[in-house]
CSV table of C-alpha atoms and ligand atoms in Angstrom, one decimal:
chain,number,residue,atom,x,y,z
A,122,MET,CA,-20.5,31.2,-26.5
A,123,THR,CA,-23.6,29.6,-25.0
A,124,ALA,CA,-25.8,31.5,-22.6
A,125,GLN,CA,-25.8,31.2,-18.9
A,126,ILE,CA,-28.9,29.2,-17.8
A,127,ILE,CA,-31.1,31.0,-15.3
A,128,ASP,CA,-32.1,28.2,-12.9
A,129,GLY,CA,-35.7,28.9,-11.8
A,130,THR,CA,-36.0,25.7,-9.9
A,131,ALA,CA,-33.1,26.7,-7.6
A,132,ILE,CA,-34.2,30.4,-7.3
A,133,GLY,CA,-37.9,29.3,-6.7
A,134,ALA,CA,-36.6,26.9,-3.9
A,135,LYS,CA,-34.7,29.8,-2.3
A,136,VAL,CA,-37.9,31.9,-2.3
A,137,GLN,CA,-39.9,29.0,-0.8
A,138,GLU,CA,-37.3,28.6,1.9
A,139,GLU,CA,-37.5,32.3,2.8
A,140,VAL,CA,-41.3,31.9,3.1
A,141,ARG,CA,-41.0,28.7,5.1
A,142,GLN,CA,-38.8,30.4,7.6
A,143,ALA,CA,-41.1,33.5,7.8
A,144,VAL,CA,-44.1,31.2,8.4
A,145,ALA,CA,-42.3,29.3,11.1
A,146,GLU,CA,-41.3,32.6,12.8
A,147,MET,CA,-44.9,33.8,12.6
A,148,LYS,CA,-46.1,30.7,14.3
A,149,GLU,CA,-43.6,30.8,17.0
A,150,LYS,CA,-43.9,34.5,17.8
A,151,TYR,CA,-47.6,35.1,17.2
A,152,ASN,CA,-49.1,31.7,17.2
A,153,TYR,CA,-50.5,32.6,13.8
A,154,THR,CA,-50.8,30.4,10.6
A,155,PRO,CA,-51.2,32.0,7.2
A,156,GLY,CA,-54.1,30.6,5.1
A,157,LEU,CA,-54.6,30.6,1.3
A,158,ALA,CA,-58.0,29.8,-0.2
A,159,THR,CA,-58.1,28.5,-3.7
A,160,VAL,CA,-61.2,28.6,-5.9
A,161,LEU,CA,-61.4,26.3,-8.9
A,162,VAL,CA,-64.5,26.5,-11.1
A,163,GLY,CA,-65.1,23.7,-13.5
A,164,GLU,CA,-63.1,20.7,-14.7
A,165,ASP,CA,-60.2,22.2,-16.8
A,166,PRO,CA,-57.4,19.7,-16.2
A,167,ALA,CA,-54.6,22.2,-16.5
A,168,SER,CA,-56.2,24.5,-14.0
A,169,ALA,CA,-56.8,21.6,-11.6
A,170,THR,CA,-53.2,20.6,-11.9
A,171,TYR,CA,-52.0,24.2,-11.2
A,172,VAL,CA,-54.3,24.5,-8.2
A,173,GLY,CA,-53.2,21.1,-6.8
A,174,MET,CA,-49.5,22.2,-7.1
A,175,LYS,CA,-50.3,25.5,-5.2
A,176,GLN,CA,-52.1,23.6,-2.5
A,177,ARG,CA,-49.3,21.1,-2.0
A,178,THR,CA,-46.7,23.9,-1.9
A,179,CYS,CA,-48.8,25.6,0.8
A,180,GLU,CA,-48.7,22.5,3.0
A,181,LYS,CA,-45.0,22.0,2.4
A,182,LEU,CA,-44.3,25.5,3.8
A,183,GLY,CA,-46.7,25.4,6.7
A,184,ILE,CA,-49.4,27.6,5.1
A,185,ARG,CA,-53.0,26.4,5.6
A,186,SER,CA,-54.6,25.6,2.3
A,187,ILE,CA,-58.4,25.8,1.9
A,188,GLY,CA,-59.6,24.4,-1.4
A,189,HIS,CA,-63.0,25.3,-2.8
A,190,LYS,CA,-64.3,23.6,-6.0
A,191,LEU,CA,-67.4,24.8,-7.9
A,192,GLU,CA,-69.2,23.1,-10.7
A,193,ALA,CA,-68.5,24.3,-14.3
A,194,ASP,CA,-72.1,25.7,-14.4
A,195,ALA,CA,-71.8,27.7,-11.2
A,196,THR,CA,-73.6,31.0,-11.3
A,197,GLN,CA,-72.0,34.4,-11.0
A,198,GLU,CA,-73.8,34.8,-7.7
A,199,GLU,CA,-72.4,31.5,-6.4
A,200,VAL,CA,-68.8,32.5,-7.3
A,201,GLU,CA,-69.1,36.0,-5.9
A,202,GLY,CA,-70.9,34.7,-2.8
A,203,LEU,CA,-68.0,32.3,-2.1
A,204,VAL,CA,-65.5,35.2,-2.6
A,205,ARG,CA,-67.4,37.4,-0.1
A,206,LYS,CA,-67.5,34.5,2.4
A,207,LEU,CA,-63.7,34.1,2.1
A,208,ASN,CA,-63.3,37.9,2.4
A,209,ALA,CA,-65.1,37.7,5.8
A,210,ASP,CA,-63.2,34.6,7.0
A,211,PRO,CA,-60.3,35.5,9.4
A,212,ASN,CA,-58.6,32.2,8.7
A,213,VAL,CA,-58.1,33.2,5.1
A,214,ASN,CA,-55.3,35.6,4.2
A,215,GLY,CA,-55.2,35.1,0.5
A,216,ILE,CA,-57.9,34.3,-2.1
A,217,LEU,CA,-56.8,32.8,-5.4
A,218,VAL,CA,-59.5,32.4,-8.1
A,219,GLN,CA,-57.9,30.2,-10.8
A,220,LEU,CA,-58.2,31.7,-14.3
A,221,PRO,CA,-59.5,31.3,-16.9
A,222,LEU,CA,-63.1,31.0,-15.5
A,223,PRO,CA,-65.8,29.3,-17.6
A,224,LYS,CA,-67.0,31.6,-20.4
A,225,HIS,CA,-70.4,32.4,-18.9
A,226,LEU,CA,-68.8,34.0,-15.8
A,227,ASN,CA,-67.8,37.7,-15.5
A,228,GLU,CA,-64.2,37.5,-14.6
A,229,GLU,CA,-63.9,41.3,-13.9
A,230,ALA,CA,-66.7,41.2,-11.4
A,231,VAL,CA,-65.3,38.2,-9.6
A,232,LEU,CA,-61.8,39.8,-9.3
A,233,ASN,CA,-63.4,43.1,-8.2
A,234,ALA,CA,-65.1,41.3,-5.3
A,235,ILE,CA,-61.8,40.1,-3.8
A,236,ASP,CA,-60.8,42.0,-0.7
A,237,LEU,CA,-57.8,44.2,-1.7
A,238,GLU,CA,-55.8,42.9,1.2
A,239,LYS,CA,-56.4,39.3,0.2
A,240,ASP,CA,-55.6,39.8,-3.5
A,241,VAL,CA,-52.5,37.6,-3.5
A,242,ASP,CA,-52.7,37.2,-7.3
A,243,GLY,CA,-52.5,41.0,-7.6
A,244,PHE,CA,-55.3,41.0,-10.3
A,245,HIS,CA,-57.7,43.4,-8.5
A,246,PRO,CA,-58.0,46.6,-10.6
A,247,VAL,CA,-56.9,48.8,-7.8
A,248,ASN,CA,-53.7,46.8,-7.4
A,249,ILE,CA,-53.1,46.8,-11.2
A,250,GLY,CA,-53.9,50.5,-11.2
A,251,ARG,CA,-51.3,51.2,-8.5
A,252,LEU,CA,-48.8,49.1,-10.4
A,253,ALA,CA,-49.4,51.2,-13.5
A,254,MET,CA,-49.0,54.6,-11.8
A,255,LYS,CA,-45.9,56.5,-11.0
A,256,GLY,CA,-45.2,56.9,-7.3
A,257,ARG,CA,-47.8,54.3,-6.2
A,258,ASN,CA,-47.2,50.7,-5.2
A,259,PRO,CA,-49.7,47.8,-5.2
A,260,LEU,CA,-50.2,45.6,-2.1
A,261,PHE,CA,-49.5,42.6,-4.3
A,262,VAL,CA,-47.7,42.1,-7.6
A,263,PRO,CA,-49.0,39.4,-10.0
A,264,CYS,CA,-47.0,36.2,-9.3
A,265,THR,CA,-45.5,35.3,-12.7
A,266,PRO,CA,-44.2,38.8,-13.5
A,267,ALA,CA,-43.0,39.2,-9.9
A,268,GLY,CA,-41.2,35.9,-10.4
A,269,CYS,CA,-39.6,37.1,-13.6
A,270,MET,CA,-38.3,40.2,-11.8
A,271,ARG,CA,-36.8,38.1,-9.1
A,272,LEU,CA,-35.1,35.9,-11.7
A,273,LEU,CA,-33.5,39.1,-13.2
A,274,GLU,CA,-32.5,40.3,-9.7
A,275,GLU,CA,-30.9,37.0,-8.8
A,276,SER,CA,-29.1,36.9,-12.1
A,277,GLY,CA,-27.6,40.4,-11.5
A,278,VAL,CA,-29.6,42.1,-14.3
A,279,ASP,CA,-30.6,45.6,-13.4
A,280,PRO,CA,-33.3,46.9,-15.8
A,281,ASN,CA,-32.4,50.5,-15.2
A,282,GLY,CA,-31.7,52.2,-18.5
A,283,LYS,CA,-32.0,49.0,-20.5
A,284,GLU,CA,-34.2,48.3,-23.5
A,285,ALA,CA,-36.9,45.8,-22.5
A,286,VAL,CA,-39.2,44.2,-25.0
A,287,ILE,CA,-42.2,42.1,-23.9
A,288,VAL,CA,-43.9,39.9,-26.4
A,289,GLY,CA,-47.5,39.4,-25.3
A,290,ARG,CA,-50.0,41.7,-23.6
A,291,SER,CA,-52.1,39.4,-21.3
A,292,ASN,CA,-53.5,40.8,-18.1
A,293,ILE,CA,-51.8,38.0,-16.2
A,294,VAL,CA,-48.2,38.4,-17.5
A,295,GLY,CA,-47.4,40.8,-20.4
A,296,LEU,CA,-49.1,43.9,-19.1
A,297,PRO,CA,-48.0,43.7,-15.5
A,298,MET,CA,-44.5,42.7,-16.6
A,299,ALA,CA,-44.3,45.8,-18.8
A,300,MET,CA,-45.4,48.0,-15.8
A,301,LEU,CA,-42.8,46.4,-13.5
A,302,LEU,CA,-40.0,46.8,-15.9
A,303,GLN,CA,-41.0,50.4,-16.4
A,304,LYS,CA,-41.1,51.0,-12.7
A,305,ALA,CA,-37.5,49.5,-12.6
A,306,ASN,CA,-36.5,52.2,-15.1
A,307,ALA,CA,-36.3,50.2,-18.3
A,308,THR,CA,-37.4,51.6,-21.6
A,309,VAL,CA,-40.3,49.3,-22.4
A,310,THR,CA,-41.8,48.1,-25.7
A,311,ILE,CA,-44.8,45.8,-25.8
A,312,CYS,CA,-45.2,43.6,-28.9
A,313,HIS,CA,-48.2,41.4,-29.6
A,314,SER,CA,-49.9,39.3,-32.3
A,315,ARG,CA,-50.5,42.5,-34.5
A,316,THR,CA,-47.0,43.9,-34.3
A,317,LYS,CA,-45.8,44.4,-37.9
A,318,ASP,CA,-42.1,43.5,-37.7
A,319,LEU,CA,-41.6,41.6,-34.4
A,320,ALA,CA,-37.9,40.8,-35.0
A,321,GLU,CA,-37.1,44.4,-35.6
A,322,HIS,CA,-38.3,45.1,-32.0
A,323,THR,CA,-37.0,42.0,-30.3
A,324,ARG,CA,-33.4,42.5,-31.7
A,325,GLN,CA,-33.3,45.8,-29.8
A,326,ALA,CA,-33.9,44.1,-26.5
A,327,ASP,CA,-31.4,43.9,-23.7
A,328,ILE,CA,-34.1,42.1,-21.8
A,329,LEU,CA,-36.6,40.1,-23.8
A,330,VAL,CA,-39.6,38.6,-22.2
A,331,ALA,CA,-41.6,36.1,-24.3
A,332,ALA,CA,-45.2,35.6,-23.0
A,333,ILE,CA,-47.4,35.1,-26.0
A,334,GLY,CA,-48.2,31.4,-25.8
A,335,TRP,CA,-46.8,30.6,-29.2
A,336,ALA,CA,-44.4,27.6,-29.3
A,337,GLU,CA,-40.8,28.6,-30.2
A,338,LEU,CA,-41.9,31.9,-31.9
A,339,ILE,CA,-38.7,33.6,-30.9
A,340,LYS,CA,-35.8,32.3,-33.1
A,341,GLY,CA,-32.1,32.8,-32.5
A,342,ASP,CA,-31.8,35.6,-35.1
A,343,MET,CA,-34.5,37.6,-33.3
A,344,ILE,CA,-32.3,38.0,-30.2
A,345,LYS,CA,-29.6,40.6,-29.6
A,346,PRO,CA,-26.3,39.0,-28.8
A,347,GLY,CA,-25.8,38.9,-25.0
A,348,ALA,CA,-29.4,39.7,-24.2
A,349,THR,CA,-31.2,38.3,-21.2
A,350,VAL,CA,-34.1,36.1,-22.3
A,351,ILE,CA,-37.0,35.3,-20.0
A,352,ASP,CA,-39.3,32.6,-21.5
A,353,VAL,CA,-42.8,32.5,-19.9
A,354,GLY,CA,-44.3,30.2,-22.5
A,355,THR,CA,-45.4,26.6,-21.7
A,356,ASN,CA,-46.6,25.0,-24.9
A,357,GLN,CA,-47.1,21.3,-25.8
A,358,LYS,CA,-45.1,20.2,-28.8
A,359,GLU,CA,-45.7,16.8,-30.5
A,360,ASP,CA,-42.9,14.4,-29.7
A,361,ALA,CA,-43.3,10.7,-30.5
A,362,THR,CA,-40.3,9.8,-28.4
A,363,LYS,CA,-42.3,10.8,-25.2
A,364,LYS,CA,-44.7,8.5,-23.5
A,365,ARG,CA,-47.4,11.2,-23.4
A,366,GLY,CA,-46.8,12.1,-27.0
A,367,TYR,CA,-45.6,15.7,-26.5
A,368,ARG,CA,-42.9,17.7,-24.7
A,369,LEU,CA,-43.1,21.2,-23.2
A,370,VAL,CA,-41.5,24.0,-25.0
A,371,GLY,CA,-41.4,27.8,-24.4
A,372,ASP,CA,-42.1,30.7,-26.6
A,373,VAL,CA,-38.4,30.8,-27.5
A,374,ASP,CA,-36.5,28.4,-29.7
A,375,PHE,CA,-34.2,27.4,-26.8
A,376,GLU,CA,-31.5,25.5,-28.7
A,377,ALA,CA,-31.0,28.4,-31.1
A,378,ALA,CA,-31.5,31.2,-28.6
A,379,LYS,CA,-28.9,29.9,-26.1
A,380,GLU,CA,-26.2,30.4,-28.7
A,381,VAL,CA,-27.0,34.1,-29.0
A,382,ALA,CA,-28.3,35.2,-25.6
A,383,GLY,CA,-26.2,36.1,-22.6
A,384,GLN,CA,-28.6,34.5,-20.1
A,385,ILE,CA,-31.8,32.5,-20.7
A,386,THR,CA,-34.5,30.7,-18.7
A,387,PRO,CA,-35.2,27.1,-19.8
A,388,VAL,CA,-38.7,25.5,-20.1
A,389,PRO,CA,-39.4,23.7,-17.9
A,390,GLY,CA,-37.4,24.9,-14.9
A,391,GLY,CA,-37.3,28.6,-15.6
A,392,VAL,CA,-40.3,30.9,-14.9
A,393,GLY,CA,-42.7,28.1,-13.9
A,394,PRO,CA,-41.4,27.4,-10.4
A,395,MET,CA,-41.3,31.1,-9.7
A,396,THR,CA,-45.1,31.6,-10.1
A,397,ILE,CA,-45.9,29.3,-7.2
A,398,ALA,CA,-43.0,30.6,-5.1
A,399,MET,CA,-44.2,34.2,-5.5
A,400,LEU,CA,-47.8,33.2,-4.6
A,401,MET,CA,-46.4,31.8,-1.4
A,402,HIS,CA,-44.5,35.0,-0.8
A,403,ASN,CA,-47.6,37.1,-1.4
A,404,THR,CA,-49.7,34.9,0.9
A,405,MET,CA,-47.1,35.4,3.6
A,406,ARG,CA,-47.2,39.2,3.0
A,407,ALA,CA,-51.1,39.0,3.3
A,408,ALA,CA,-50.7,37.3,6.6
A,409,GLN,CA,-48.3,40.0,7.8
A,410,ILE,CA,-50.8,42.7,6.8
A,411,ALA,CA,-53.6,40.9,8.7
A,412,LEU,CA,-51.4,40.4,11.7
A,413,SER,CA,-50.4,44.1,11.8
A,414,LYS,CA,-54.1,45.0,12.0
A,415,LYS,CA,-54.9,42.7,14.9
B,90,GUN,N1,-54.0,31.2,-14.6
B,90,GUN,C1,-52.8,31.2,-15.2
B,90,GUN,N2,-51.9,31.9,-14.4
B,90,GUN,C2,-52.6,32.2,-13.3
B,90,GUN,C3,-52.2,32.9,-12.1
B,90,GUN,O1,-51.1,33.3,-11.9
B,90,GUN,N3,-53.2,33.1,-11.2
B,90,GUN,C4,-54.5,32.6,-11.4
B,90,GUN,N4,-55.4,32.9,-10.5
B,90,GUN,N5,-54.9,32.0,-12.5
B,90,GUN,C5,-53.9,31.8,-13.5
């Protein structure tokens, strides 16, 4: 039997519609418009594309988008100075510093400088710390893992008591995903590039999250029959039949996996649309927090 496909495009659109309605209501009731500031440092084309998509989605939903671009050789003081300026700007509810930053910059110090209540990426160490701790809750949850949790929820998958295996331990996805699944009462295993027998772990997973950035690493025989598979990977694979010379594939061998899994996210059209949708959701929440303090 082939797996049910989890439609991230449709679920992302549903989240966007919720945000659009909340923004409209906020404008009508309080004459208040949420604002998201994006900070792009340097010329990385993928980062520029992502930031552009985030800005366009803001505009579509009625959120003010304030774009800042710094040169690739911007100094630490310049980047932190901009963040502090945005912290102080009442028109800015959320601050998104696109990662990765150029190598000469201290990412930790930049993320530390973001006002906790404007940390719509959820990368501030206090928000991550609260996510990690029992009985505490962050103001904002990182967007991609939050999107994965929403995909599970919308697909009727309750992590409570389940075996969850995450492949990848990045600060942006793997680590916060593990903490979210643990908060949702799953038994969580984190695998990574040094894990000795990856398949032995992945075959135990009722919920398998692949977020290691390795094209089609997870084969069909590494998946427990009936498992829910969430594929966070976006990798370019050579494909001469495509005009651009490649196609996008996930960290999961989709064709093989869909014959084994119970539910699976495709690439593209799975997790991708959820990241932006959850950023919009977080920006809306940041605006609600700001309004409640007025
Ligand atoms: N780079 C890759 N994913 C993300 C993300 O979710 N937020 C930011 N700021 N940078 C990223």
